[in-house]
Amino acid sequence: MENQMRKRFIRYVSANIWGMLGLSCYILADTYFIAAKLGAEGLTALNLAIPAYSVMNGVGLMIGVGAATRFAILRSRHAEKEANQIFTTAFMLAVLFSLAFFAAGMLGSDWLAGMLGASAGIRPMTAAYMRTMYWFAPLFLMNNLLIAFIRNDGRPSRAMAGMLSGSFFNIIMDYVMLFPLDLGMFGAAFATCMSPAVSLIVMSPHFWNKQNTFHLTGRKGLRAIRLRDLGSIFGLGMASLINEISSAVVLIVFNLLILQMEGDIGVAAYGVVANLALVAVALFTGIAQGSQPLFSEAYGKGNRTEQKQLLHDSILCALGIGGLLTAGAWLFTAPLVGLFNQQGDLRLAVMAEQGLRLYFPGFLCAGLNIVAASYFSATEQPGASLFVALLRGFFCILLFAVLLSRFFGMEGIWLSFGAAEAVTLCGAVMLMRKKRGMEV
């Protein structure tokens, strides 16, 4: 039984890690091509626009992960009718939020770019990127929703195929839009917006597969939203939203602090580190999202032995990846930074290389925190999951960023990430030990 569970763990987690790697690769490709074509100004504009994307992506993840987690628990209890109602409510929520983001893109992109700190020279590029992203909000939100449900419906490979195909298509279109077509920031954003469209097409055969167990109920319009389902969706998915929003808030705060200390070049250097960090976060998110269906299934069946084994395997996996990432950041610092410094800016290179070495050791703790938050959410402990997400994503990171930057300048900015994750890990361990039988 233990070997069978470990095989399922490897299958689910590996599929999701590959899918998330593909997602992070297209983000890196976006950064690489923008840096190569538009230089430090383009890189700065992209870094300022990312928070707007993070908010939209966070809403999609909240709806998708929250609803799919509840779906998996209900399905393990053979409550198929309730499980389908959860999917229907989640689908309509995605539609409503998509309309809201579309309106924000049409009416508020220039204002948002200014609020995020874009200077007069950077503002048009920042606004163009955000506007285009929000125009295609329906694709992003539906993609997040269906990836989560297909994964929880026992088809992690299909979800991975969707993510990878969309990512590879985006990499190709990034080059086409920026170089042969010379469409600037709009082209880069448009290429990214086509990624979820390709992903949805690749995943669509799941709906004609006999193994598919979720579908829309007969209720239409707003009547399809059942109010009592909203608590489950928002509660179980809130940590995913907080993680994304906190990333946006941290980017904004870091950008503003760095602008005061080092100007646009400092923001560009942080953009290099932040984009490489996205790859690291993607790996840990792959572990968390891959293990979530298994956690929810074991929890729904009341099997605490399986929960403990899954948690143990997830922690070991996170520690191993955290160690490899830290070693890679120290051994290959210059080549990694050089990928995004095509113009050979010496000042940018020095800051980014220092940042990479000081920032990445924080992932030794961050991976464990991401796994812990996912475990709490998957086993219907939204309070504990939200506590971990808020501690690492808001309170600790912002506190350390302000304090350490005041005393140590840019070094303090880089070190604040690891300090925040270490404090959060202490809190997560305390919560774990309060759950009888779940000590690892």
mmCIF file with all atom_site columns, C-alpha atoms in Angstrom, residues 54-240:
data_model
loop_
_atom_site.group_PDB
_atom_site.id
_atom_site.type_symbol
_atom_site.label_atom_id
_atom_site.label_alt_id
_atom_site.label_comp_id
_atom_site.label_asym_id
_atom_site.label_entity_id
_atom_site.label_seq_id
_atom_site.pdbx_PDB_ins_code
_atom_site.Cartn_x
_atom_site.Cartn_y
_atom_site.Cartn_z
_atom_site.occupancy
_atom_site.B_iso_or_equiv
_atom_site.pdbx_formal_charge
_atom_site.auth_seq_id
_atom_site.auth_comp_id
_atom_site.auth_asym_id
_atom_site.auth_atom_id
_atom_site.pdbx_PDB_model_num
ATOM 1   C CA . SER A 1 54  ? -0.303  38.276 -10.202 1.00 0.00 ? 54  SER A CA 1
ATOM 2   C CA . VAL A 1 55  ? -3.628  39.575 -8.891  1.00 0.00 ? 55  VAL A CA 1
ATOM 3   C CA . MET A 1 56  ? -5.524  38.145 -11.872 1.00 0.00 ? 56  MET A CA 1
ATOM 4   C CA . ASN A 1 57  ? -3.666  34.834 -11.666 1.00 0.00 ? 57  ASN A CA 1
ATOM 5   C CA . GLY A 1 58  ? -4.274  34.693 -7.917  1.00 0.00 ? 58  GLY A CA 1
ATOM 6   C CA . VAL A 1 59  ? -8.031  35.039 -8.362  1.00 0.00 ? 59  VAL A CA 1
ATOM 7   C CA . GLY A 1 60  ? -7.963  32.234 -10.937 1.00 0.00 ? 60  GLY A CA 1
ATOM 8   C CA . LEU A 1 61  ? -5.968  30.011 -8.590  1.00 0.00 ? 61  LEU A CA 1
ATOM 9   C CA . MET A 1 62  ? -8.234  30.798 -5.640  1.00 0.00 ? 62  MET A CA 1
ATOM 10  C CA . ILE A 1 63  ? -11.308 29.720 -7.590  1.00 0.00 ? 63  ILE A CA 1
ATOM 11  C CA . GLY A 1 64  ? -9.632  26.743 -9.258  1.00 0.00 ? 64  GLY A CA 1
ATOM 12  C CA . VAL A 1 65  ? -7.681  25.321 -6.313  1.00 0.00 ? 65  VAL A CA 1
ATOM 13  C CA . GLY A 1 66  ? -10.378 26.062 -3.733  1.00 0.00 ? 66  GLY A CA 1
ATOM 14  C CA . ALA A 1 67  ? -13.186 24.510 -5.762  1.00 0.00 ? 67  ALA A CA 1
ATOM 15  C CA . ALA A 1 68  ? -11.116 21.551 -6.990  1.00 0.00 ? 68  ALA A CA 1
ATOM 16  C CA . THR A 1 69  ? -9.977  20.742 -3.448  1.00 0.00 ? 69  THR A CA 1
ATOM 17  C CA . ARG A 1 70  ? -13.569 20.594 -2.241  1.00 0.00 ? 70  ARG A CA 1
ATOM 18  C CA . PHE A 1 71  ? -14.482 18.615 -5.378  1.00 0.00 ? 71  PHE A CA 1
ATOM 19  C CA . ALA A 1 72  ? -11.821 15.984 -4.588  1.00 0.00 ? 72  ALA A CA 1
ATOM 20  C CA . ILE A 1 73  ? -13.004 15.621 -0.993  1.00 0.00 ? 73  ILE A CA 1
ATOM 21  C CA . LEU A 1 74  ? -16.656 15.261 -2.052  1.00 0.00 ? 74  LEU A CA 1
ATOM 22  C CA . ARG A 1 75  ? -15.779 12.774 -4.783  1.00 0.00 ? 75  ARG A CA 1
ATOM 23  C CA . SER A 1 76  ? -13.823 10.603 -2.335  1.00 0.00 ? 76  SER A CA 1
ATOM 24  C CA . ARG A 1 77  ? -17.032 10.519 -0.265  1.00 0.00 ? 77  ARG A CA 1
ATOM 25  C CA . HIS A 1 78  ? -19.096 9.597  -3.372  1.00 0.00 ? 78  HIS A CA 1
ATOM 26  C CA . ALA A 1 79  ? -21.085 12.859 -3.278  1.00 0.00 ? 79  ALA A CA 1
ATOM 27  C CA . GLU A 1 80  ? -21.084 13.341 -7.067  1.00 0.00 ? 80  GLU A CA 1
ATOM 28  C CA . LYS A 1 81  ? -24.045 15.746 -7.222  1.00 0.00 ? 81  LYS A CA 1
ATOM 29  C CA . GLU A 1 82  ? -22.449 18.111 -4.700  1.00 0.00 ? 82  GLU A CA 1
ATOM 30  C CA . ALA A 1 83  ? -19.117 17.855 -6.495  1.00 0.00 ? 83  ALA A CA 1
ATOM 31  C CA . ASN A 1 84  ? -20.667 18.955 -9.790  1.00 0.00 ? 84  ASN A CA 1
ATOM 32  C CA . GLN A 1 85  ? -22.410 21.859 -8.092  1.00 0.00 ? 85  GLN A CA 1
ATOM 33  C CA . ILE A 1 86  ? -19.033 23.054 -6.808  1.00 0.00 ? 86  ILE A CA 1
ATOM 34  C CA . PHE A 1 87  ? -17.687 23.030 -10.370 1.00 0.00 ? 87  PHE A CA 1
ATOM 35  C CA . THR A 1 88  ? -20.712 24.957 -11.651 1.00 0.00 ? 88  THR A CA 1
ATOM 36  C CA . THR A 1 89  ? -20.362 27.635 -8.976  1.00 0.00 ? 89  THR A CA 1
ATOM 37  C CA . ALA A 1 90  ? -16.640 27.944 -9.674  1.00 0.00 ? 90  ALA A CA 1
ATOM 38  C CA . PHE A 1 91  ? -17.249 28.260 -13.423 1.00 0.00 ? 91  PHE A CA 1
ATOM 39  C CA . MET A 1 92  ? -19.688 31.154 -12.958 1.00 0.00 ? 92  MET A CA 1
ATOM 40  C CA . LEU A 1 93  ? -17.331 32.877 -10.499 1.00 0.00 ? 93  LEU A CA 1
ATOM 41  C CA . ALA A 1 94  ? -14.575 32.711 -13.122 1.00 0.00 ? 94  ALA A CA 1
ATOM 42  C CA . VAL A 1 95  ? -16.910 34.327 -15.652 1.00 0.00 ? 95  VAL A CA 1
ATOM 43  C CA . LEU A 1 96  ? -17.815 37.180 -13.305 1.00 0.00 ? 96  LEU A CA 1
ATOM 44  C CA . PHE A 1 97  ? -14.224 37.927 -12.289 1.00 0.00 ? 97  PHE A CA 1
ATOM 45  C CA . SER A 1 98  ? -13.138 37.769 -15.934 1.00 0.00 ? 98  SER A CA 1
ATOM 46  C CA . LEU A 1 99  ? -15.585 40.535 -16.787 1.00 0.00 ? 99  LEU A CA 1
ATOM 47  C CA . ALA A 1 100 ? -14.275 42.642 -13.898 1.00 0.00 ? 100 ALA A CA 1
ATOM 48  C CA . PHE A 1 101 ? -10.649 42.311 -15.031 1.00 0.00 ? 101 PHE A CA 1
ATOM 49  C CA . PHE A 1 102 ? -11.598 43.052 -18.636 1.00 0.00 ? 102 PHE A CA 1
ATOM 50  C CA . ALA A 1 103 ? -13.256 46.290 -17.519 1.00 0.00 ? 103 ALA A CA 1
ATOM 51  C CA . ALA A 1 104 ? -10.182 47.209 -15.443 1.00 0.00 ? 104 ALA A CA 1
ATOM 52  C CA . GLY A 1 105 ? -7.974  46.690 -18.480 1.00 0.00 ? 105 GLY A CA 1
ATOM 53  C CA . MET A 1 106 ? -10.155 48.867 -20.661 1.00 0.00 ? 106 MET A CA 1
ATOM 54  C CA . LEU A 1 107 ? -10.560 51.723 -18.201 1.00 0.00 ? 107 LEU A CA 1
ATOM 55  C CA . GLY A 1 108 ? -7.715  51.754 -15.702 1.00 0.00 ? 108 GLY A CA 1
ATOM 56  C CA . SER A 1 109 ? -4.414  50.523 -17.174 1.00 0.00 ? 109 SER A CA 1
ATOM 57  C CA . ASP A 1 110 ? -2.723  53.935 -17.412 1.00 0.00 ? 110 ASP A CA 1
ATOM 58  C CA . TRP A 1 111 ? -3.774  54.852 -13.898 1.00 0.00 ? 111 TRP A CA 1
ATOM 59  C CA . LEU A 1 112 ? -2.582  51.480 -12.547 1.00 0.00 ? 112 LEU A CA 1
ATOM 60  C CA . ALA A 1 113 ? 0.795   51.891 -14.243 1.00 0.00 ? 113 ALA A CA 1
ATOM 61  C CA . GLY A 1 114 ? 1.267   55.231 -12.495 1.00 0.00 ? 114 GLY A CA 1
ATOM 62  C CA . MET A 1 115 ? 0.183   53.791 -9.140  1.00 0.00 ? 115 MET A CA 1
ATOM 63  C CA . LEU A 1 116 ? 2.740   50.999 -9.489  1.00 0.00 ? 116 LEU A CA 1
ATOM 64  C CA . GLY A 1 117 ? 5.553   53.551 -9.783  1.00 0.00 ? 117 GLY A CA 1
ATOM 65  C CA . ALA A 1 118 ? 6.129   53.686 -13.545 1.00 0.00 ? 118 ALA A CA 1
ATOM 66  C CA . SER A 1 119 ? 7.997   56.827 -14.573 1.00 0.00 ? 119 SER A CA 1
ATOM 67  C CA . ALA A 1 120 ? 6.944   58.892 -17.595 1.00 0.00 ? 120 ALA A CA 1
ATOM 68  C CA . GLY A 1 121 ? 9.300   57.009 -19.918 1.00 0.00 ? 121 GLY A CA 1
ATOM 69  C CA . ILE A 1 122 ? 8.283   53.557 -18.646 1.00 0.00 ? 122 ILE A CA 1
ATOM 70  C CA . ARG A 1 123 ? 4.555   54.166 -18.155 1.00 0.00 ? 123 ARG A CA 1
ATOM 71  C CA . PRO A 1 124 ? 3.324   53.496 -21.753 1.00 0.00 ? 124 PRO A CA 1
ATOM 72  C CA . MET A 1 125 ? 5.056   50.095 -21.885 1.00 0.00 ? 125 MET A CA 1
ATOM 73  C CA . THR A 1 126 ? 3.796   49.115 -18.437 1.00 0.00 ? 126 THR A CA 1
ATOM 74  C CA . ALA A 1 127 ? 0.223   50.127 -19.263 1.00 0.00 ? 127 ALA A CA 1
ATOM 75  C CA . ALA A 1 128 ? 0.310   48.288 -22.611 1.00 0.00 ? 128 ALA A CA 1
ATOM 76  C CA . TYR A 1 129 ? 1.390   45.039 -20.959 1.00 0.00 ? 129 TYR A CA 1
ATOM 77  C CA . MET A 1 130 ? -1.278  45.225 -18.232 1.00 0.00 ? 130 MET A CA 1
ATOM 78  C CA . ARG A 1 131 ? -4.055  46.271 -20.618 1.00 0.00 ? 131 ARG A CA 1
ATOM 79  C CA . THR A 1 132 ? -3.425  43.356 -22.942 1.00 0.00 ? 132 THR A CA 1
ATOM 80  C CA . MET A 1 133 ? -3.286  40.855 -20.061 1.00 0.00 ? 133 MET A CA 1
ATOM 81  C CA . TYR A 1 134 ? -6.620  42.008 -18.651 1.00 0.00 ? 134 TYR A CA 1
ATOM 82  C CA . TRP A 1 135 ? -8.306  41.903 -22.066 1.00 0.00 ? 135 TRP A CA 1
ATOM 83  C CA . PHE A 1 136 ? -7.666  38.174 -22.100 1.00 0.00 ? 136 PHE A CA 1
ATOM 84  C CA . ALA A 1 137 ? -8.623  37.538 -18.458 1.00 0.00 ? 137 ALA A CA 1
ATOM 85  C CA . PRO A 1 138 ? -11.287 34.937 -19.410 1.00 0.00 ? 138 PRO A CA 1
ATOM 86  C CA . LEU A 1 139 ? -8.637  32.685 -20.934 1.00 0.00 ? 139 LEU A CA 1
ATOM 87  C CA . PHE A 1 140 ? -6.366  32.892 -17.889 1.00 0.00 ? 140 PHE A CA 1
ATOM 88  C CA . LEU A 1 141 ? -9.115  32.259 -15.335 1.00 0.00 ? 141 LEU A CA 1
ATOM 89  C CA . MET A 1 142 ? -10.712 29.378 -17.240 1.00 0.00 ? 142 MET A CA 1
ATOM 90  C CA . ASN A 1 143 ? -7.296  27.810 -17.731 1.00 0.00 ? 143 ASN A CA 1
ATOM 91  C CA . ASN A 1 144 ? -6.569  27.950 -13.987 1.00 0.00 ? 144 ASN A CA 1
ATOM 92  C CA . LEU A 1 145 ? -9.988  26.475 -13.230 1.00 0.00 ? 145 LEU A CA 1
ATOM 93  C CA . LEU A 1 146 ? -9.780  23.550 -15.643 1.00 0.00 ? 146 LEU A CA 1
ATOM 94  C CA . ILE A 1 147 ? -6.154  22.667 -14.850 1.00 0.00 ? 147 ILE A CA 1
ATOM 95  C CA . ALA A 1 148 ? -7.102  22.298 -11.183 1.00 0.00 ? 148 ALA A CA 1
ATOM 96  C CA . PHE A 1 149 ? -10.219 20.223 -11.874 1.00 0.00 ? 149 PHE A CA 1
ATOM 97  C CA . ILE A 1 150 ? -8.596  17.920 -14.449 1.00 0.00 ? 150 ILE A CA 1
ATOM 98  C CA . ARG A 1 151 ? -5.707  17.318 -12.048 1.00 0.00 ? 151 ARG A CA 1
ATOM 99  C CA . ASN A 1 152 ? -8.151  16.452 -9.251  1.00 0.00 ? 152 ASN A CA 1
ATOM 100 C CA . ASP A 1 153 ? -10.146 14.273 -11.644 1.00 0.00 ? 153 ASP A CA 1
ATOM 101 C CA . GLY A 1 154 ? -7.244  11.829 -11.823 1.00 0.00 ? 154 GLY A CA 1
ATOM 102 C CA . ARG A 1 155 ? -5.597  13.175 -14.991 1.00 0.00 ? 155 ARG A CA 1
ATOM 103 C CA . PRO A 1 156 ? -2.412  14.996 -13.916 1.00 0.00 ? 156 PRO A CA 1
ATOM 104 C CA . SER A 1 157 ? -0.728  14.133 -17.236 1.00 0.00 ? 157 SER A CA 1
ATOM 105 C CA . ARG A 1 158 ? -3.480  15.853 -19.222 1.00 0.00 ? 158 ARG A CA 1
ATOM 106 C CA . ALA A 1 159 ? -3.147  18.960 -17.056 1.00 0.00 ? 159 ALA A CA 1
ATOM 107 C CA . MET A 1 160 ? 0.624   18.863 -17.552 1.00 0.00 ? 160 MET A CA 1
ATOM 108 C CA . ALA A 1 161 ? 0.206   18.545 -21.334 1.00 0.00 ? 161 ALA A CA 1
ATOM 109 C CA . GLY A 1 162 ? -1.982  21.628 -21.372 1.00 0.00 ? 162 GLY A CA 1
ATOM 110 C CA . MET A 1 163 ? 0.470   23.668 -19.344 1.00 0.00 ? 163 MET A CA 1
ATOM 111 C CA . LEU A 1 164 ? 3.521   22.589 -21.357 1.00 0.00 ? 164 LEU A CA 1
ATOM 112 C CA . SER A 1 165 ? 1.947   23.086 -24.784 1.00 0.00 ? 165 SER A CA 1
ATOM 113 C CA . GLY A 1 166 ? 0.790   26.581 -23.876 1.00 0.00 ? 166 GLY A CA 1
ATOM 114 C CA . SER A 1 167 ? 4.205   27.451 -22.492 1.00 0.00 ? 167 SER A CA 1
ATOM 115 C CA . PHE A 1 168 ? 6.152   26.272 -25.536 1.00 0.00 ? 168 PHE A CA 1
ATOM 116 C CA . PHE A 1 169 ? 3.762   28.083 -27.872 1.00 0.00 ? 169 PHE A CA 1
ATOM 117 C CA . ASN A 1 170 ? 4.311   31.268 -25.884 1.00 0.00 ? 170 ASN A CA 1
ATOM 118 C CA . ILE A 1 171 ? 8.101   31.012 -26.171 1.00 0.00 ? 171 ILE A CA 1
ATOM 119 C CA . ILE A 1 172 ? 7.870   30.781 -29.962 1.00 0.00 ? 172 ILE A CA 1
ATOM 120 C CA . MET A 1 173 ? 5.348   33.624 -30.222 1.00 0.00 ? 173 MET A CA 1
ATOM 121 C CA . ASP A 1 174 ? 7.407   35.842 -27.896 1.00 0.00 ? 174 ASP A CA 1
ATOM 122 C CA . TYR A 1 175 ? 10.224  35.778 -30.413 1.00 0.00 ? 175 TYR A CA 1
ATOM 123 C CA . VAL A 1 176 ? 7.902   36.287 -33.384 1.00 0.00 ? 176 VAL A CA 1
ATOM 124 C CA . MET A 1 177 ? 6.030   39.204 -31.800 1.00 0.00 ? 177 MET A CA 1
ATOM 125 C CA . LEU A 1 178 ? 9.106   41.048 -30.533 1.00 0.00 ? 178 LEU A CA 1
ATOM 126 C CA . PHE A 1 179 ? 11.599  40.528 -33.355 1.00 0.00 ? 179 PHE A CA 1
ATOM 127 C CA . PRO A 1 180 ? 10.148  39.820 -36.827 1.00 0.00 ? 180 PRO A CA 1
ATOM 128 C CA . LEU A 1 181 ? 6.887   41.716 -36.116 1.00 0.00 ? 181 LEU A CA 1
ATOM 129 C CA . ASP A 1 182 ? 8.469   44.314 -33.786 1.00 0.00 ? 182 ASP A CA 1
ATOM 130 C CA . LEU A 1 183 ? 5.268   44.821 -31.734 1.00 0.00 ? 183 LEU A CA 1
ATOM 131 C CA . GLY A 1 184 ? 7.018   45.838 -28.497 1.00 0.00 ? 184 GLY A CA 1
ATOM 132 C CA . MET A 1 185 ? 5.389   45.294 -25.093 1.00 0.00 ? 185 MET A CA 1
ATOM 133 C CA . PHE A 1 186 ? 1.970   44.706 -26.652 1.00 0.00 ? 186 PHE A CA 1
ATOM 134 C CA . GLY A 1 187 ? 3.423   41.863 -28.710 1.00 0.00 ? 187 GLY A CA 1
ATOM 135 C CA . ALA A 1 188 ? 5.091   40.277 -25.676 1.00 0.00 ? 188 ALA A CA 1
ATOM 136 C CA . ALA A 1 189 ? 1.852   40.454 -23.702 1.00 0.00 ? 189 ALA A CA 1
ATOM 137 C CA . PHE A 1 190 ? -0.240  39.154 -26.608 1.00 0.00 ? 190 PHE A CA 1
ATOM 138 C CA . ALA A 1 191 ? 2.063   36.142 -27.000 1.00 0.00 ? 191 ALA A CA 1
ATOM 139 C CA . THR A 1 192 ? 1.615   35.365 -23.302 1.00 0.00 ? 192 THR A CA 1
ATOM 140 C CA . CYS A 1 193 ? -2.168  35.689 -23.629 1.00 0.00 ? 193 CYS A CA 1
ATOM 141 C CA . MET A 1 194 ? -2.224  33.023 -26.347 1.00 0.00 ? 194 MET A CA 1
ATOM 142 C CA . SER A 1 195 ? -0.654  30.495 -23.962 1.00 0.00 ? 195 SER A CA 1
ATOM 143 C CA . PRO A 1 196 ? -3.826  29.693 -21.958 1.00 0.00 ? 196 PRO A CA 1
ATOM 144 C CA . ALA A 1 197 ? -5.798  29.429 -25.231 1.00 0.00 ? 197 ALA A CA 1
ATOM 145 C CA . VAL A 1 198 ? -3.488  26.661 -26.461 1.00 0.00 ? 198 VAL A CA 1
ATOM 146 C CA . SER A 1 199 ? -3.609  24.996 -23.036 1.00 0.00 ? 199 SER A CA 1
ATOM 147 C CA . LEU A 1 200 ? -7.414  24.946 -23.066 1.00 0.00 ? 200 LEU A CA 1
ATOM 148 C CA . ILE A 1 201 ? -7.473  23.387 -26.538 1.00 0.00 ? 201 ILE A CA 1
ATOM 149 C CA . VAL A 1 202 ? -5.063  20.623 -25.484 1.00 0.00 ? 202 VAL A CA 1
ATOM 150 C CA . MET A 1 203 ? -7.068  19.861 -22.320 1.00 0.00 ? 203 MET A CA 1
ATOM 151 C CA . SER A 1 204 ? -10.489 19.907 -24.023 1.00 0.00 ? 204 SER A CA 1
ATOM 152 C CA . PRO A 1 205 ? -10.502 16.162 -24.965 1.00 0.00 ? 205 PRO A CA 1
ATOM 153 C CA . HIS A 1 206 ? -10.907 15.421 -21.255 1.00 0.00 ? 206 HIS A CA 1
ATOM 154 C CA . PHE A 1 207 ? -14.560 16.479 -21.512 1.00 0.00 ? 207 PHE A CA 1
ATOM 155 C CA . TRP A 1 208 ? -15.260 13.704 -24.042 1.00 0.00 ? 208 TRP A CA 1
ATOM 156 C CA . ASN A 1 209 ? -13.373 11.109 -22.048 1.00 0.00 ? 209 ASN A CA 1
ATOM 157 C CA . LYS A 1 210 ? -15.434 8.538  -20.154 1.00 0.00 ? 210 LYS A CA 1
ATOM 158 C CA . GLN A 1 211 ? -13.205 9.072  -17.112 1.00 0.00 ? 211 GLN A CA 1
ATOM 159 C CA . ASN A 1 212 ? -14.379 12.678 -16.765 1.00 0.00 ? 212 ASN A CA 1
ATOM 160 C CA . THR A 1 213 ? -16.489 12.991 -13.602 1.00 0.00 ? 213 THR A CA 1
ATOM 161 C CA . PHE A 1 214 ? -17.333 16.724 -13.514 1.00 0.00 ? 214 PHE A CA 1
ATOM 162 C CA . HIS A 1 215 ? -19.726 18.813 -15.589 1.00 0.00 ? 215 HIS A CA 1
ATOM 163 C CA . LEU A 1 216 ? -21.992 21.843 -15.341 1.00 0.00 ? 216 LEU A CA 1
ATOM 164 C CA . THR A 1 217 ? -25.386 21.398 -13.718 1.00 0.00 ? 217 THR A CA 1
ATOM 165 C CA . GLY A 1 218 ? -28.581 22.549 -15.392 1.00 0.00 ? 218 GLY A CA 1
ATOM 166 C CA . ARG A 1 219 ? -28.804 25.833 -13.471 1.00 0.00 ? 219 ARG A CA 1
ATOM 167 C CA . LYS A 1 220 ? -28.056 28.919 -15.572 1.00 0.00 ? 220 LYS A CA 1
ATOM 168 C CA . GLY A 1 221 ? -26.717 32.435 -14.999 1.00 0.00 ? 221 GLY A CA 1
ATOM 169 C CA . LEU A 1 222 ? -26.284 33.751 -11.482 1.00 0.00 ? 222 LEU A CA 1
ATOM 170 C CA . ARG A 1 223 ? -28.661 31.071 -10.201 1.00 0.00 ? 223 ARG A CA 1
ATOM 171 C CA . ALA A 1 224 ? -25.841 28.590 -10.826 1.00 0.00 ? 224 ALA A CA 1
ATOM 172 C CA . ILE A 1 225 ? -23.867 30.203 -7.981  1.00 0.00 ? 225 ILE A CA 1
ATOM 173 C CA . ARG A 1 226 ? -24.847 28.526 -4.720  1.00 0.00 ? 226 ARG A CA 1
ATOM 174 C CA . LEU A 1 227 ? -23.993 30.816 -1.824  1.00 0.00 ? 227 LEU A CA 1
ATOM 175 C CA . ARG A 1 228 ? -23.039 28.058 0.606   1.00 0.00 ? 228 ARG A CA 1
ATOM 176 C CA . ASP A 1 229 ? -20.389 26.849 -1.850  1.00 0.00 ? 229 ASP A CA 1
ATOM 177 C CA . LEU A 1 230 ? -18.657 30.218 -1.836  1.00 0.00 ? 230 LEU A CA 1
ATOM 178 C CA . GLY A 1 231 ? -17.335 29.722 1.687   1.00 0.00 ? 231 GLY A CA 1
ATOM 179 C CA . SER A 1 232 ? -15.622 26.453 0.719   1.00 0.00 ? 232 SER A CA 1
ATOM 180 C CA . ILE A 1 233 ? -14.165 27.864 -2.491  1.00 0.00 ? 233 ILE A CA 1
ATOM 181 C CA . PHE A 1 234 ? -12.884 31.095 -0.962  1.00 0.00 ? 234 PHE A CA 1
ATOM 182 C CA . GLY A 1 235 ? -11.719 29.455 2.265   1.00 0.00 ? 235 GLY A CA 1
ATOM 183 C CA . LEU A 1 236 ? -9.791  26.589 0.677   1.00 0.00 ? 236 LEU A CA 1
ATOM 184 C CA . GLY A 1 237 ? -8.435  28.726 -2.170  1.00 0.00 ? 237 GLY A CA 1
ATOM 185 C CA . MET A 1 238 ? -7.592  31.831 -0.184  1.00 0.00 ? 238 MET A CA 1
ATOM 186 C CA . ALA A 1 239 ? -3.993  30.773 0.482   1.00 0.00 ? 239 ALA A CA 1
ATOM 187 C CA . SER A 1 240 ? -3.386  30.536 -3.282  1.00 0.00 ? 240 SER A CA 1
#
